[in-house]
Amino acid sequence: MQRSKLKAIAEQEAEEGEAMYGKNITAEMKNVVDKYIVEPSYVPIKKLIVGRVSYGGMNPEVEKLMTHKITGKKNMEISRQMDKDISDLEMAAHFKSNLANTMA
């Protein structure tokens, strides 16, 4: 009963408001789209760097990532080849020799 009463009151207030201000409110005003974007953080507005930062060669991994992020290059090959101790060819030769020894 309470919900229906509140709903009826809200409808009545909406009708009264429409009757009072209906002449002043145009169709464009009713269908207006927001002209403003609300950004909760100022990081993209000020174009700040987010995350880990390294200067002077203290952390070469982070510096390498920073330079690639700044230039816009996001290449997965760089992260794969970053700290290889053994080349791919050496690894393949090692597994090939071990495979031959286990089969014999």
Coordinates of N, CA and C in Angstrom, one line a residue:
M1 N 0.8 -1.2 0.0 CA 0.0 0.0 0.0 C 0.9 1.3 0.0
Q2 N 1.9 1.2 0.8 CA 2.8 2.4 0.9 C 3.5 2.7 -0.4
R3 N 4.0 1.6 -1.1 CA 4.7 1.8 -2.4 C 3.8 2.4 -3.5
S4 N 2.5 1.9 -3.5 CA 1.6 2.4 -4.5 C 1.3 3.9 -4.2
K5 N 1.2 4.2 -3.0 CA 0.9 5.6 -2.6 C 2.1 6.5 -3.0
L6 N 3.3 6.1 -2.7 CA 4.5 6.9 -3.1 C 4.6 7.0 -4.6
K7 N 4.3 5.9 -5.3 CA 4.3 6.0 -6.8 C 3.3 6.9 -7.3
A8 N 2.1 6.9 -6.8 CA 1.0 7.9 -7.2 C 1.5 9.3 -6.9
I9 N 2.1 9.6 -5.8 CA 2.5 10.9 -5.4 C 3.6 11.4 -6.4
A10 N 4.5 10.5 -6.8 CA 5.6 10.8 -7.7 C 5.1 11.1 -9.1
E11 N 4.1 10.4 -9.5 CA 3.4 10.6 -10.8 C 2.7 11.9 -10.8
Q12 N 2.0 12.2 -9.7 CA 1.3 13.5 -9.6 C 2.3 14.7 -9.7
E13 N 3.4 14.6 -8.9 CA 4.4 15.7 -8.9 C 5.0 15.8 -10.3
A14 N 5.2 14.7 -11.0 CA 5.8 14.8 -12.4 C 4.8 15.5 -13.3
E15 N 3.5 15.2 -13.2 CA 2.5 15.8 -14.0 C 2.4 17.3 -13.7
E16 N 2.4 17.7 -12.4 CA 2.4 19.1 -12.1 C 3.6 19.8 -12.6
G17 N 4.7 19.2 -12.5 CA 6.0 19.9 -13.0 C 5.9 20.0 -14.5
E18 N 5.4 19.0 -15.2 CA 5.2 19.1 -16.7 C 4.2 20.2 -17.0
A19 N 3.1 20.4 -16.3 CA 2.2 21.4 -16.5 C 2.8 22.8 -16.3
M20 N 3.6 22.9 -15.3 CA 4.2 24.2 -15.0 C 5.3 24.6 -15.9
Y21 N 6.2 23.7 -16.2 CA 7.4 24.0 -17.0 C 7.4 23.4 -18.4
G22 N 6.3 22.8 -18.8 CA 6.2 22.2 -20.1 C 6.4 23.1 -21.2
K23 N 6.0 24.4 -21.1 CA 6.2 25.4 -22.2 C 7.6 25.8 -22.3
N24 N 8.3 25.8 -21.2 CA 9.7 26.3 -21.2 C 10.7 25.2 -21.6
I25 N 10.4 24.0 -21.4 CA 11.3 22.9 -21.7 C 11.1 22.4 -23.1
T26 N 12.1 22.4 -23.9 CA 12.0 22.0 -25.3 C 12.4 20.5 -25.4
A27 N 12.1 19.9 -26.6 CA 12.5 18.5 -26.8 C 14.0 18.3 -26.7
E28 N 14.8 19.3 -27.2 CA 16.2 19.2 -27.2 C 16.7 19.1 -25.7
M29 N 16.1 19.9 -24.9 CA 16.5 19.9 -23.4 C 16.2 18.6 -22.8
K30 N 15.1 17.9 -23.2 CA 14.8 16.6 -22.6 C 15.7 15.5 -23.1
N31 N 16.2 15.6 -24.3 CA 17.1 14.6 -24.9 C 18.6 15.0 -24.9
V32 N 19.0 15.8 -24.0 CA 20.3 16.3 -24.0 C 21.3 15.2 -23.5
V33 N 22.5 15.2 -24.1 CA 23.5 14.3 -23.8 C 24.6 15.1 -22.9
D34 N 25.2 14.4 -22.0 CA 26.2 15.1 -21.1 C 27.3 15.6 -22.0
K35 N 27.8 16.8 -21.7 CA 28.9 17.4 -22.4 C 30.2 17.2 -21.7
Y36 N 30.1 16.7 -20.5 CA 31.3 16.6 -19.7 C 31.6 15.2 -19.3
I37 N 32.9 14.9 -19.2 CA 33.3 13.5 -18.8 C 34.0 13.7 -17.4
V38 N 33.5 12.9 -16.5 CA 34.1 12.9 -15.2 C 35.2 11.9 -15.1
E39 N 36.4 12.3 -14.8 CA 37.6 11.5 -14.6 C 38.0 11.4 -13.2
P40 N 37.9 10.3 -12.5 CA 38.2 10.2 -11.1 C 39.7 10.4 -10.7
S41 N 40.5 10.3 -11.7 CA 42.0 10.4 -11.5 C 42.5 11.5 -12.4
Y42 N 43.5 12.2 -11.9 CA 44.1 13.2 -12.7 C 45.4 12.7 -13.5
V43 N 45.6 11.4 -13.4 CA 46.8 10.8 -14.1 C 46.7 11.0 -15.6
P44 N 45.6 10.6 -16.2 CA 45.5 10.7 -17.7 C 45.4 12.2 -18.1
I45 N 44.9 13.0 -17.3 CA 44.7 14.4 -17.7 C 46.1 15.1 -17.7
K46 N 46.9 14.9 -16.7 CA 48.2 15.5 -16.7 C 49.3 14.7 -17.4
K47 N 48.9 13.5 -18.0 CA 49.8 12.7 -18.8 C 51.0 12.2 -17.9
L48 N 50.6 11.7 -16.7 CA 51.6 11.2 -15.8 C 52.0 9.8 -16.1
I49 N 53.1 9.4 -15.6 CA 53.6 8.0 -15.7 C 53.0 7.2 -14.5
V50 N 52.4 6.1 -14.8 CA 51.8 5.2 -13.8 C 52.7 4.0 -13.6
G51 N 53.0 3.7 -12.3 CA 53.7 2.4 -12.1 C 55.1 2.6 -11.6
R52 N 55.9 1.6 -11.9 CA 57.3 1.6 -11.4 C 58.2 2.6 -12.3
V53 N 59.1 3.2 -11.7 CA 60.0 4.2 -12.4 C 61.4 3.9 -11.9
S54 N 62.4 4.0 -12.8 CA 63.8 3.8 -12.5 C 64.6 4.8 -13.3
Y55 N 65.6 5.3 -12.6 CA 66.5 6.3 -13.2 C 67.9 6.0 -13.0
G56 N 68.8 6.3 -14.0 CA 70.2 6.2 -13.8 C 70.7 4.7 -13.9
G57 N 70.0 3.9 -14.6 CA 70.4 2.5 -14.7 C 70.3 1.6 -13.5
M58 N 69.5 2.1 -12.5 CA 69.3 1.3 -11.3 C 68.5 0.0 -11.6
N59 N 67.5 0.1 -12.5 CA 66.7 -1.1 -12.8 C 66.6 -1.1 -14.3
P60 N 67.4 -1.8 -15.1 CA 67.4 -1.7 -16.5 C 66.1 -2.3 -17.1
E61 N 65.5 -3.3 -16.4 CA 64.3 -3.9 -16.9 C 63.2 -2.9 -17.0
V62 N 63.0 -2.1 -15.9 CA 62.0 -1.1 -15.8 C 62.3 0.0 -16.8
E63 N 63.5 0.4 -16.9 CA 63.8 1.5 -17.9 C 63.5 1.1 -19.3
K64 N 63.8 -0.2 -19.6 CA 63.5 -0.7 -21.0 C 62.0 -0.7 -21.2
L65 N 61.2 -1.1 -20.2 CA 59.8 -1.1 -20.4 C 59.3 0.4 -20.5
M66 N 59.9 1.3 -19.7 CA 59.4 2.7 -19.8 C 59.7 3.3 -21.2
T67 N 60.8 3.0 -21.8 CA 61.1 3.6 -23.1 C 60.2 3.0 -24.1
H68 N 59.9 1.7 -24.0 CA 59.0 1.1 -25.0 C 57.5 1.6 -24.8
K69 N 57.1 1.9 -23.6 CA 55.8 2.4 -23.4 C 55.7 3.8 -23.9
I70 N 56.7 4.6 -23.6 CA 56.7 6.0 -24.1 C 56.6 6.1 -25.6
T71 N 57.4 5.3 -26.3 CA 57.4 5.4 -27.7 C 56.2 4.7 -28.4
G72 N 55.5 4.0 -27.6 CA 54.3 3.3 -28.1 C 54.5 1.9 -28.6
K73 N 55.7 1.4 -28.5 CA 56.0 0.1 -29.0 C 55.8 -1.0 -27.9
K74 N 54.8 -1.8 -28.1 CA 54.6 -2.9 -27.2 C 54.9 -4.2 -27.9
N75 N 56.1 -4.6 -27.9 CA 56.5 -5.8 -28.6 C 56.8 -6.9 -27.6
M76 N 56.1 -8.0 -27.8 CA 56.3 -9.1 -26.9 C 57.6 -9.8 -27.1
E77 N 58.2 -9.7 -28.2 CA 59.5 -10.3 -28.5 C 60.6 -9.7 -27.5
I78 N 60.5 -8.5 -27.2 CA 61.5 -7.9 -26.3 C 61.5 -8.5 -25.0
S79 N 60.3 -8.8 -24.4 CA 60.2 -9.4 -23.1 C 60.6 -10.8 -23.1
R80 N 60.5 -11.5 -24.3 CA 60.9 -12.9 -24.4 C 62.4 -13.0 -24.5
Q81 N 63.0 -12.0 -25.1 CA 64.5 -12.1 -25.3 C 65.3 -11.3 -24.3
M82 N 64.6 -10.8 -23.3 CA 65.2 -9.9 -22.4 C 66.4 -10.4 -21.6
D83 N 66.3 -11.5 -20.9 CA 67.4 -12.0 -20.1 C 67.7 -13.5 -20.4
K84 N 68.0 -13.8 -21.7 CA 68.3 -15.2 -22.0 C 69.8 -15.5 -21.7
D85 N 70.0 -16.6 -21.0 CA 71.3 -17.1 -20.7 C 71.8 -18.0 -21.8
I86 N 70.9 -18.7 -22.4 CA 71.2 -19.6 -23.5 C 70.4 -19.3 -24.7
S87 N 71.0 -19.3 -25.9 CA 70.2 -19.0 -27.1 C 69.3 -20.2 -27.5
D88 N 68.3 -19.9 -28.3 CA 67.4 -20.9 -28.7 C 68.1 -22.1 -29.4
L89 N 69.1 -21.8 -30.2 CA 69.8 -22.9 -31.0 C 70.6 -23.8 -30.0
E90 N 71.2 -23.2 -29.0 CA 71.9 -24.0 -28.0 C 71.0 -24.9 -27.2
M91 N 69.8 -24.4 -26.9 CA 68.8 -25.1 -26.1 C 68.3 -26.3 -27.0
A92 N 68.1 -26.1 -28.3 CA 67.6 -27.1 -29.2 C 68.6 -28.2 -29.3
A93 N 69.9 -27.8 -29.5 CA 71.0 -28.8 -29.6 C 71.1 -29.6 -28.3
H94 N 71.0 -29.0 -27.2 CA 71.1 -29.7 -25.9 C 70.0 -30.7 -25.8
F95 N 68.7 -30.3 -26.1 CA 67.6 -31.3 -26.0 C 67.7 -32.4 -27.0
K96 N 68.3 -32.1 -28.2 CA 68.4 -33.1 -29.2 C 69.4 -34.1 -28.8
S97 N 70.5 -33.7 -28.2 CA 71.6 -34.7 -27.7 C 71.0 -35.5 -26.6
N98 N 70.3 -34.9 -25.6 CA 69.7 -35.6 -24.5 C 68.7 -36.6 -25.0
L99 N 67.9 -36.3 -26.0 CA 66.9 -37.2 -26.5 C 67.5 -38.4 -27.2
A100 N 68.6 -38.1 -27.9 CA 69.3 -39.2 -28.6 C 69.9 -40.2 -27.5
N101 N 70.4 -39.6 -26.4 CA 71.0 -40.5 -25.4 C 69.9 -41.3 -24.6
T102 N 68.8 -40.8 -24.4 CA 67.7 -41.5 -23.7 C 67.1 -42.6 -24.5
M103 N 67.0 -42.4 -25.8 CA 66.4 -43.4 -26.7 C 67.4 -44.6 -27.0
A104 N 68.7 -44.3 -26.9 CA 69.7 -45.4 -27.2 C 69.9 -46.3 -26.1

